[in-house]
Tab-separated table of C-alpha atoms and ligand atoms in Angstrom:
chain	number	residue	atom	x	y	z
A	1	UNK	CA	0.000	0.000	0.000
A	2	UNK	CA	1.158	3.528	-0.656
A	3	UNK	CA	-0.171	7.076	-0.753
A	4	UNK	CA	-3.302	8.171	1.073
A	5	UNK	CA	-4.315	4.680	2.161
A	6	UNK	CA	-1.296	4.507	4.482
A	7	UNK	CA	-2.092	7.789	6.258
A	8	UNK	CA	-3.937	7.863	9.572
A	9	UNK	CA	-5.595	10.941	11.061
A	10	UNK	CA	-7.111	11.872	14.409
A	11	UNK	CA	-9.587	14.665	15.112
A	12	UNK	CA	-9.631	16.775	18.288
A	13	UNK	CA	-13.093	18.159	19.039
A	14	UNK	CA	-16.262	16.302	18.147
A	15	UNK	CA	-18.790	19.149	17.813
A	16	UNK	CA	-20.266	20.831	14.738
A	17	UNK	CA	-17.107	21.064	12.676
A	18	UNK	CA	-15.163	18.099	14.056
A	19	UNK	CA	-17.896	15.892	12.609
A	20	UNK	CA	-17.474	17.555	9.197
A	21	UNK	CA	-13.698	16.891	9.349
A	22	UNK	CA	-14.239	13.185	10.114
A	23	UNK	CA	-16.688	12.757	7.231
A	24	UNK	CA	-14.502	14.676	4.732
A	25	UNK	CA	-11.406	12.662	5.657
A	26	UNK	CA	-13.254	9.427	5.021
A	27	UNK	CA	-14.485	10.694	1.672
A	28	UNK	CA	-10.963	11.414	0.447
A	29	UNK	CA	-9.747	7.984	1.601
A	30	UNK	CA	-7.897	8.878	4.818
A	31	UNK	CA	-8.343	6.514	7.769
A	32	UNK	CA	-9.678	8.290	10.864
A	33	UNK	CA	-8.019	6.349	13.691
A	34	UNK	CA	-9.737	8.133	16.567
A	35	UNK	CA	-11.180	11.269	18.127
A	36	UNK	CA	-10.487	13.269	21.279
A	37	UNK	CA	-13.495	14.851	22.982
A	38	UNK	CA	-13.807	17.331	25.843
A	39	UNK	CA	-13.976	14.347	28.223
A	40	UNK	CA	-13.313	10.606	27.797
A	41	UNK	CA	-17.087	9.908	28.050
A	42	UNK	CA	-18.019	12.522	25.447
A	43	UNK	CA	-15.231	11.239	23.153
A	44	UNK	CA	-16.495	7.658	23.446
A	45	UNK	CA	-20.103	8.691	22.711
A	46	UNK	CA	-19.065	10.639	19.625
A	47	UNK	CA	-16.674	7.903	18.408
A	48	UNK	CA	-19.529	5.424	18.595
A	49	UNK	CA	-21.982	7.728	16.836
A	50	UNK	CA	-19.480	8.453	14.054
A	51	UNK	CA	-18.271	4.856	13.693
A	52	UNK	CA	-14.693	5.854	14.556
A	53	UNK	CA	-12.701	2.937	16.050
A	54	UNK	CA	-11.215	4.742	19.022
A	55	UNK	CA	-11.687	7.633	21.461
A	56	UNK	CA	-8.502	8.822	23.145
A	57	UNK	CA	-8.619	9.847	26.800
A	58	UNK	CA	-6.031	12.609	26.382
A	59	UNK	CA	-3.888	14.390	23.806
A	60	UNK	CA	-0.877	12.518	25.186
A	61	UNK	CA	-2.607	9.201	24.445
A	62	UNK	CA	-3.526	10.394	20.953
A	63	UNK	CA	0.061	11.454	20.232
A	64	UNK	CA	1.357	8.103	21.487
A	65	UNK	CA	-0.627	6.325	18.734
A	66	UNK	CA	1.884	5.446	15.973
A	67	UNK	CA	-0.996	4.997	13.490
A	68	UNK	CA	-1.680	8.772	13.507
A	69	UNK	CA	0.364	11.001	11.180
A	70	UNK	CA	-1.991	14.005	10.958
A	71	UNK	CA	-4.031	15.680	13.697
A	72	UNK	CA	-7.004	17.973	13.025
A	73	UNK	CA	-7.706	20.597	15.706
A	74	UNK	CA	-11.418	21.509	15.870
A	75	UNK	CA	-11.682	22.472	19.539
A	76	UNK	CA	-12.735	25.961	20.739
A	77	UNK	CA	-10.342	28.751	19.739
A	78	UNK	CA	-8.487	29.083	23.067
A	79	UNK	CA	-7.196	25.508	22.771
A	80	UNK	CA	-5.784	25.729	19.225
A	81	UNK	CA	-2.287	27.024	20.018
A	82	UNK	CA	-1.514	24.704	22.948
A	83	UNK	CA	-2.773	21.644	21.060
A	84	UNK	CA	-1.053	22.566	17.763
A	85	UNK	CA	2.196	23.173	19.646
A	86	UNK	CA	2.084	19.687	21.226
A	87	UNK	CA	1.141	18.042	17.925
A	88	UNK	CA	4.075	19.621	16.059
A	89	UNK	CA	6.436	18.818	18.936
A	90	UNK	CA	5.336	15.169	18.629
A	91	UNK	CA	6.268	15.200	14.918
A	92	UNK	CA	2.735	15.114	13.492
A	93	UNK	CA	1.337	17.183	10.625
A	94	UNK	CA	-1.526	19.482	11.670
A	95	UNK	CA	-4.696	20.956	10.216
A	96	UNK	CA	-6.058	23.614	12.578
A	97	UNK	CA	-9.393	25.374	12.529
A	98	UNK	CA	-9.598	29.148	12.236
A	99	UNK	CA	-8.898	31.453	13.928
A	100	UNK	CA	-5.442	29.895	14.258
A	101	UNK	CA	-4.764	31.496	17.653
A	102	UNK	CA	-6.054	33.994	20.205
A	103	UNK	CA	-3.367	36.599	19.379
A	104	UNK	CA	-0.941	37.303	16.530
A	105	UNK	CA	1.968	36.762	18.929
A	106	UNK	CA	0.782	33.185	19.432
A	107	UNK	CA	0.121	32.547	15.735
A	108	UNK	CA	3.619	33.877	14.881
A	109	UNK	CA	5.031	31.349	17.325
A	110	UNK	CA	3.131	28.534	15.581
A	111	UNK	CA	4.366	29.639	12.129
A	112	UNK	CA	7.963	29.576	13.406
A	113	UNK	CA	7.526	26.203	15.127
A	114	UNK	CA	5.950	24.645	12.012
A	115	UNK	CA	8.855	25.946	9.890
A	116	UNK	CA	11.415	24.474	12.319
A	117	UNK	CA	9.772	21.060	12.346
A	118	UNK	CA	9.273	20.932	8.552
A	119	UNK	CA	5.802	19.438	9.068
A	120	UNK	CA	2.711	20.117	6.952
A	121	UNK	CA	0.555	22.843	8.509
A	122	UNK	CA	-2.820	24.147	7.358
A	123	UNK	CA	-5.446	26.587	8.632
A	124	UNK	CA	-8.959	25.548	7.667
A	125	UNK	CA	-10.085	28.477	5.503
A	126	UNK	CA	-12.280	25.995	3.645
A	127	UNK	CA	-14.350	28.590	1.747
A	128	UNK	CA	-11.480	28.946	-0.722
A	129	UNK	CA	-12.348	25.431	-1.858
A	130	UNK	CA	-15.764	26.027	-3.364
A	131	UNK	CA	-14.837	25.180	-6.965
A	132	UNK	CA	-16.050	28.568	-8.256
A	133	UNK	CA	-13.850	30.442	-5.771
A	134	UNK	CA	-10.848	28.530	-7.100
A	135	UNK	CA	-12.015	29.429	-10.599
A	136	UNK	CA	-12.481	33.100	-9.624
A	137	UNK	CA	-8.872	33.188	-8.431
A	138	UNK	CA	-7.658	31.767	-11.752
A	139	UNK	CA	-9.815	34.331	-13.598
A	140	UNK	CA	-8.254	37.220	-11.676
A	141	UNK	CA	-4.726	35.777	-12.047
A	142	UNK	CA	-5.220	35.444	-15.821
A	143	UNK	CA	-5.983	39.176	-15.955
A	144	UNK	CA	-9.567	38.710	-17.187
A	145	UNK	CA	-10.828	41.346	-14.749
A	146	UNK	CA	-8.025	43.796	-15.575
A	147	UNK	CA	-6.726	45.865	-12.675
A	148	UNK	CA	-8.584	45.079	-9.425
A	149	UNK	CA	-10.150	48.265	-8.042
A	150	UNK	CA	-13.026	47.519	-5.679
A	151	UNK	CA	-13.565	44.528	-3.347
A	152	UNK	CA	-16.834	44.577	-1.417
A	153	UNK	CA	-19.104	42.195	0.430
A	154	UNK	CA	-20.507	40.863	3.622
A	155	UNK	CA	-20.743	37.857	5.902
A	156	UNK	CA	-24.076	37.730	7.732
A	157	UNK	CA	-25.594	35.144	10.085
A	158	UNK	CA	-28.529	35.291	12.520
A	159	UNK	CA	-27.810	32.549	15.054
A	160	UNK	CA	-26.738	35.023	17.795
A	161	UNK	CA	-29.702	37.398	17.251
A	162	UNK	CA	-31.466	36.827	20.576
A	163	UNK	CA	-30.214	37.577	24.070
A	164	UNK	CA	-30.983	33.936	24.876
A	165	UNK	CA	-28.594	32.740	22.118
A	166	UNK	CA	-25.422	31.407	23.705
A	167	UNK	CA	-22.146	29.829	22.614
A	168	UNK	CA	-18.561	29.665	23.899
A	169	UNK	CA	-17.647	32.167	21.126
A	170	UNK	CA	-19.313	34.907	23.248
A	171	UNK	CA	-16.684	34.494	25.980
A	172	UNK	CA	-13.527	36.394	24.952
A	173	UNK	CA	-11.348	34.040	26.987
A	174	UNK	CA	-12.589	31.118	24.818
A	175	UNK	CA	-13.337	32.779	21.469
A	176	UNK	CA	-10.913	35.709	21.379
A	177	UNK	CA	-11.170	39.478	21.709
A	178	UNK	CA	-12.827	39.742	18.274
A	179	UNK	CA	-15.940	37.638	17.851
A	180	UNK	CA	-17.909	38.210	14.597
A	181	UNK	CA	-14.748	39.364	12.812
A	182	UNK	CA	-12.597	36.500	14.148
A	183	UNK	CA	-15.256	33.851	13.635
A	184	UNK	CA	-16.623	34.677	10.170
A	185	UNK	CA	-15.050	37.952	8.991
A	186	UNK	CA	-11.708	36.105	8.909
A	187	UNK	CA	-13.115	33.735	6.256
A	188	UNK	CA	-14.178	36.663	4.021
A	189	UNK	CA	-10.867	38.475	4.418
A	190	UNK	CA	-8.827	35.336	3.687
A	191	UNK	CA	-11.019	34.554	0.686
A	192	UNK	CA	-10.564	38.014	-0.809
A	193	UNK	CA	-6.780	37.860	-0.413
A	194	UNK	CA	-6.846	34.402	-1.982
A	195	UNK	CA	-9.023	35.376	-4.972
A	196	UNK	CA	-7.403	38.752	-5.683
A	197	UNK	CA	-3.827	37.827	-4.684
A	198	UNK	CA	-3.746	41.105	-2.717
A	199	UNK	CA	-3.215	41.563	0.994
A	200	UNK	CA	-5.252	43.994	3.077
A	201	UNK	CA	-2.727	46.640	4.135
A	202	UNK	CA	-4.887	49.207	5.983
A	203	UNK	CA	-8.246	49.140	7.754
A	204	UNK	CA	-10.799	51.504	9.287
A	205	UNK	CA	-13.285	49.626	11.454
A	206	UNK	CA	-16.488	50.328	13.351
A	207	UNK	CA	-17.486	47.499	15.715
A	208	UNK	CA	-20.790	47.403	17.600
A	209	UNK	CA	-22.253	45.323	20.418
A	210	UNK	CA	-26.050	45.589	20.354
A	211	UNK	CA	-26.780	42.858	22.898
A	212	UNK	CA	-24.754	43.793	25.953
A	213	UNK	CA	-26.351	41.269	28.284
A	214	UNK	CA	-27.008	37.667	27.337
A	215	UNK	CA	-28.373	34.715	29.267
A	216	UNK	CA	-25.971	31.815	29.495
A	217	UNK	CA	-27.672	28.427	29.976
A	218	UNK	CA	-26.257	26.493	32.902
A	219	UNK	CA	-25.961	23.331	30.704
A	220	UNK	CA	-23.792	22.869	27.554
A	221	UNK	CA	-24.910	24.334	24.192
A	222	UNK	CA	-24.062	22.908	20.756
A	223	UNK	CA	-23.035	25.401	18.070
A	224	UNK	CA	-26.072	26.531	15.997
A	225	UNK	CA	-28.425	24.628	18.311
A	226	UNK	CA	-31.741	26.287	19.267
A	227	UNK	CA	-32.356	23.995	22.259
A	228	UNK	CA	-32.112	25.995	25.499
A	229	UNK	CA	-32.011	24.903	29.115
A	230	UNK	CA	-34.477	26.694	31.402
A	231	UNK	CA	-31.831	27.821	33.887
A	232	UNK	CA	-29.620	30.710	32.833
A	233	UNK	CA	-27.226	33.263	34.292
A	234	UNK	CA	-26.795	36.830	32.982
A	235	UNK	CA	-23.511	37.620	31.238
A	236	UNK	CA	-22.145	40.986	30.145
A	237	UNK	CA	-20.976	40.894	26.503
A	238	UNK	CA	-18.255	43.157	25.150
A	239	UNK	CA	-17.396	41.484	21.808
A	240	UNK	CA	-18.896	42.756	18.546
A	241	UNK	CA	-22.214	41.609	17.076
A	242	UNK	CA	-21.472	43.575	13.892
A	243	UNK	CA	-18.518	45.163	12.108
A	244	UNK	CA	-18.322	47.641	9.229
A	245	UNK	CA	-14.776	47.807	7.861
A	246	UNK	CA	-13.188	49.911	5.121
A	247	UNK	CA	-10.223	48.241	3.428
A	248	UNK	CA	-7.177	49.228	1.422
A	249	UNK	CA	-5.354	46.500	-0.516
A	250	UNK	CA	-1.664	46.261	-1.436
A	251	UNK	CA	-2.253	47.131	-5.105
A	252	UNK	CA	-4.264	50.260	-4.202
A	253	UNK	CA	-7.686	48.601	-4.547
A	254	UNK	CA	-10.339	49.817	-2.097
A	255	UNK	CA	-13.012	47.789	-0.390
A	256	UNK	CA	-15.451	47.273	2.425
A	257	UNK	CA	-16.946	44.372	4.296
A	258	UNK	CA	-19.831	44.187	6.746
A	259	UNK	CA	-19.985	41.335	9.221
A	260	UNK	CA	-22.918	40.392	11.431
A	261	UNK	CA	-24.119	37.518	13.572
A	262	UNK	CA	-27.476	39.209	14.279
A	263	UNK	CA	-29.086	39.669	10.801
A	264	UNK	CA	-32.541	38.020	10.884
A	265	UNK	CA	-32.992	35.510	8.080
A	266	UNK	CA	-29.355	35.386	7.035
A	267	UNK	CA	-28.216	31.917	8.040
A	268	UNK	CA	-24.738	31.822	6.559
A	269	UNK	CA	-24.514	34.436	3.824
A	270	UNK	CA	-21.040	35.264	2.555
A	271	UNK	CA	-21.131	37.489	-0.525
A	272	UNK	CA	-18.424	39.265	-2.480
A	273	UNK	CA	-18.025	41.336	-5.610
A	274	UNK	CA	-14.658	42.128	-7.158
A	275	UNK	CA	-14.687	44.932	-9.720
A	276	UNK	CA	-11.774	45.345	-12.097
A	277	UNK	CA	-11.022	47.656	-15.001
A	278	UNK	CA	-12.177	45.018	-17.525
A	279	UNK	CA	-14.799	42.924	-15.688
A	280	UNK	CA	-16.294	41.835	-12.380
A	281	UNK	CA	-17.042	38.633	-10.496
A	282	UNK	CA	-19.572	38.097	-7.726
A	283	UNK	CA	-20.432	35.066	-5.594
A	284	UNK	CA	-22.842	34.170	-2.793
A	285	UNK	CA	-22.254	31.222	-0.439
A	286	UNK	CA	-25.992	30.501	-0.334
A	287	UNK	CA	-25.917	29.924	-4.141
A	288	UNK	CA	-22.442	28.383	-4.268
A	289	UNK	CA	-22.686	26.807	-7.718
A	290	UNK	CA	-23.149	30.165	-9.490
A	291	UNK	CA	-20.472	32.725	-10.330
A	292	UNK	CA	-21.683	36.063	-11.789
A	293	UNK	CA	-19.376	37.566	-14.376
A	294	UNK	CA	-20.048	41.249	-15.073
A	295	UNK	CA	-19.208	42.966	-18.394
A	296	UNK	CA	-19.535	46.528	-19.642
A	297	UNK	CA	-19.987	45.919	-23.394
A	298	UNK	CA	-21.668	42.525	-23.619
A	299	UNK	CA	-24.295	40.659	-21.663
A	300	UNK	CA	-23.359	39.509	-18.180
A	301	UNK	CA	-22.882	35.786	-17.578
A	302	UNK	CA	-23.643	33.248	-14.871
A	303	UNK	CA	-21.221	30.334	-14.793
A	304	UNK	CA	-22.794	27.245	-13.246
A	305	UNK	CA	-20.096	25.156	-11.580
A	306	UNK	CA	-18.986	22.651	-14.156
A	307	UNK	CA	-15.571	20.977	-14.248
A	308	UNK	CA	-15.771	21.035	-18.049
A	309	UNK	CA	-16.031	24.848	-18.080
A	310	UNK	CA	-13.527	25.777	-15.363
A	311	UNK	CA	-9.741	26.010	-15.285
A	312	UNK	CA	-7.462	23.482	-13.538
A	313	UNK	CA	-7.987	24.827	-9.997
A	314	UNK	CA	-11.786	24.780	-10.267
A	315	UNK	CA	-11.628	21.285	-11.748
A	316	UNK	CA	-9.315	20.043	-8.977
A	317	UNK	CA	-11.747	21.288	-6.298
A	318	UNK	CA	-14.784	19.640	-7.923
A	319	UNK	CA	-15.806	16.154	-6.909
A	320	UNK	CA	-19.023	16.030	-8.932
A	321	UNK	CA	-20.069	16.817	-12.521
A	322	UNK	CA	-21.910	20.023	-13.466
A	323	UNK	CA	-25.497	20.260	-12.236
A	324	UNK	CA	-24.702	18.355	-9.033
A	325	UNK	CA	-24.483	21.022	-6.358
A	326	UNK	CA	-21.363	21.040	-4.176
A	327	UNK	CA	-21.669	22.723	-0.814
A	328	UNK	CA	-20.050	23.519	2.516
A	329	UNK	CA	-19.053	19.981	3.518
A	330	UNK	CA	-17.542	19.302	0.067
A	331	UNK	CA	-15.068	22.183	0.486
A	332	UNK	CA	-13.417	20.300	3.353
A	333	UNK	CA	-12.692	17.336	1.094
A	334	UNK	CA	-11.223	19.574	-1.607
A	335	UNK	CA	-9.077	21.401	0.952
A	336	UNK	CA	-7.881	18.178	2.578
A	337	UNK	CA	-7.015	16.629	-0.814
A	338	UNK	CA	-4.591	19.525	-1.371
A	339	UNK	CA	-3.129	19.273	2.159
A	340	UNK	CA	-2.761	15.502	2.098
A	341	UNK	CA	-0.836	15.634	-1.193
A	342	UNK	CA	1.883	17.322	0.898
A	343	UNK	CA	1.377	14.843	3.753
A	344	UNK	CA	1.982	11.974	1.325
A	345	UNK	CA	5.076	13.832	0.059
A	346	UNK	CA	6.199	14.146	3.708
A	347	UNK	CA	6.671	17.938	3.832
A	348	UNK	CA	4.978	21.199	2.796
A	349	UNK	CA	5.567	22.469	-0.744
A	350	UNK	CA	7.743	25.573	-0.845
A	351	UNK	CA	4.654	27.828	-1.175
A	352	UNK	CA	1.556	25.721	-0.584
A	353	UNK	CA	-1.650	26.496	-2.501
A	354	UNK	CA	-3.782	25.625	0.519
A	355	UNK	CA	-4.051	28.015	3.494
A	356	UNK	CA	-1.072	27.359	5.755
A	357	UNK	CA	-0.314	28.594	9.279
A	358	UNK	CA	1.256	31.646	7.603
A	359	UNK	CA	-2.162	32.519	6.143
A	360	UNK	CA	-3.819	31.896	9.525
A	361	UNK	CA	-1.266	34.217	11.098
A	362	UNK	CA	-1.860	36.861	8.440
A	363	UNK	CA	-5.574	36.934	9.336
A	364	UNK	CA	-4.603	37.387	12.991
A	365	UNK	CA	-2.515	40.429	11.990
A	366	UNK	CA	-5.416	41.891	9.975
A	367	UNK	CA	-7.754	41.191	12.929
A	368	UNK	CA	-5.474	43.012	15.349
A	369	UNK	CA	-5.386	46.040	13.023
A	370	UNK	CA	-9.207	45.958	12.884
A	371	UNK	CA	-9.504	45.838	16.680
A	372	UNK	CA	-7.040	48.687	17.075
A	373	UNK	CA	-8.741	50.801	14.422
A	374	UNK	CA	-12.104	50.384	16.188
A	375	UNK	CA	-10.568	51.288	19.564
A	376	UNK	CA	-8.718	54.345	18.299
A	377	UNK	CA	-11.226	55.494	15.643
A	378	UNK	CA	-8.659	55.820	12.845
A	379	UNK	CA	-7.091	54.037	9.867
A	380	UNK	CA	-4.549	51.431	11.022
A	381	UNK	CA	-1.884	49.699	8.926
A	382	UNK	CA	-1.558	45.912	9.164
A	383	UNK	CA	1.805	45.362	10.845
A	384	UNK	CA	3.666	42.649	8.912
A	385	UNK	CA	7.095	43.817	10.076
A	386	UNK	CA	7.688	40.532	11.925
A	387	UNK	CA	6.601	38.267	9.055
A	388	UNK	CA	9.693	36.383	7.872
A	389	UNK	CA	8.451	35.188	4.466
A	390	UNK	CA	5.839	36.109	1.841
A	391	UNK	CA	2.466	34.613	2.768
A	392	UNK	CA	0.589	34.874	-0.539
A	393	UNK	CA	-0.302	31.381	-1.722
A	394	UNK	CA	0.474	30.044	-5.168
A	395	UNK	CA	-2.294	28.639	-7.309
A	396	UNK	CA	-3.266	25.256	-5.844
A	397	UNK	CA	-1.756	22.213	-7.467
B	401	NAD	N1	-14.031	26.394	8.888
B	401	NAD	C1	-15.287	26.565	9.214
B	401	NAD	O1	-16.119	26.797	8.379
B	401	NAD	C2	-15.700	26.465	10.663
B	401	NAD	C3	-17.060	26.346	10.995
B	401	NAD	C4	-17.398	26.199	12.341
B	401	NAD	C5	-16.419	26.232	13.321
B	401	NAD	N2	-15.130	26.392	12.968
B	401	NAD	C6	-14.075	26.425	14.001
B	401	NAD	O2	-13.990	25.133	14.588
B	401	NAD	C7	-13.774	25.204	15.984
B	401	NAD	C8	-14.882	24.469	16.709
B	401	NAD	O3	-16.111	25.100	16.421
B	401	NAD	P1	-17.516	24.297	16.497
B	401	NAD	O4	-18.518	25.182	15.878
B	401	NAD	O5	-17.354	22.923	15.994
B	401	NAD	O6	-17.746	24.280	18.076
B	401	NAD	P2	-18.530	23.191	18.915
B	401	NAD	O7	-18.757	23.808	20.245
B	401	NAD	O8	-19.686	22.658	18.151
B	401	NAD	O9	-17.462	22.012	19.021
B	401	NAD	C9	-16.267	22.136	19.762
B	401	NAD	C10	-15.995	20.768	20.353
B	401	NAD	O10	-14.741	20.792	21.049
B	401	NAD	C11	-14.911	20.012	22.212
B	401	NAD	N3	-13.891	20.341	23.197
B	401	NAD	C12	-13.916	21.288	24.174
B	401	NAD	N4	-12.792	21.229	24.906
B	401	NAD	C13	-12.036	20.224	24.379
B	401	NAD	C14	-10.766	19.662	24.697
B	401	NAD	N5	-10.057	20.118	25.732
B	401	NAD	N6	-10.292	18.654	23.933
B	401	NAD	C15	-11.005	18.176	22.917
B	401	NAD	N7	-12.225	18.660	22.567
B	401	NAD	C16	-12.725	19.672	23.282
B	401	NAD	C17	-16.330	20.314	22.681
B	401	NAD	O11	-16.846	19.303	23.530
B	401	NAD	C18	-17.065	20.335	21.342
B	401	NAD	O12	-17.520	19.045	20.978
B	401	NAD	C19	-13.664	26.705	16.294
B	401	NAD	O13	-12.322	27.080	16.315
B	401	NAD	C20	-14.385	27.375	15.135
B	401	NAD	O14	-13.908	28.671	14.856
B	401	NAD	C21	-14.752	26.502	11.673
């Protein structure tokens, strides 16, 4: 046996997204050897429900399993750095959920550690892997849009609309100082850098907290769940429900993004439009198989995802023929296929096409500029003075 079939993975965290990781790994042919839950009992319950052979009692036990070469970190944000550090120190490749860390100081440390160990490292900015987003990147890189001038959009959800809505993300010590921006704005910002090839270099941000007191249930709450326990305690909330951010990109393009977790009716709506001197593209995550192509002197087009009509990157991210919708869970498989090509090779490519720890760190730097801009009420430059190497990804292979 060789290649993917010899690789074993383990997944830390068995909630909303840990489950998606397990299923995507199986689909691409990677053996999931076991999971680690928040407690041995919870891990065993989830392992049984998912049909995974083993639940580990601790990270130490997981890392002692010689059948595991790659570890996926899908625990709450405050655990990412400590777990990723131990995984790399134990010589295992790592795929970590976003946001990579709680602070840019921590994410810089992870980038340096990953470089020293020579192990494969990825941050799960999965939205890049909708086939049409890969295609949009190729379209921009080929110059079809001309010079990129305006990059606009939003990421709206409604699952934290009510004061009775609760999740660990609302606690800054678990989720981070930025909430809506760190949780979902980071996806939009990474996606726009990926598609345009341009980094955000300066930001002007207005953050708002509309629900300053929430009721925390005394029992546990699953992400996106609407079940509520009757007993609650009041909690003061200081992290943002919404953000409106003006952006300046490295090539001089301008932009804006609005982020919200309290927009009634918007379940998971990421939209963008990129306007260039020769054409535009626009995409909406709730209609992920359609890419709008805007023209000045001929009719506009809608490209339905179709491997036969897309370039190599779009084709590589597609698992199904045209007319067979590919959605959120499919992006994980496409992302992991790219990451595991490096795992099979034994080391990261010199500039990986998938989002690495360097890209996760870059979003932490942009996030810190956003937080500072909101605090000080002024434009703030993204400080990349400590970044040792270029972080722009090459086109995926
Ligand atoms: N890429 C994406 O699209 C995407 C989507 C959702 C969440 N996420 C990220 O994934 C992570 C998890 O989010 P979620 O929505 O699945 O949350 P969740 O609350 O549904 O799941 C988190 C899980 O981690 C477990 N856990 C807690 N402490 C643990 C520990 N010490 N060891 C092992 N497991 C532990 C919890 O029991 C829970 O099952 C977050 O970092 C989040 O930002 C990414």
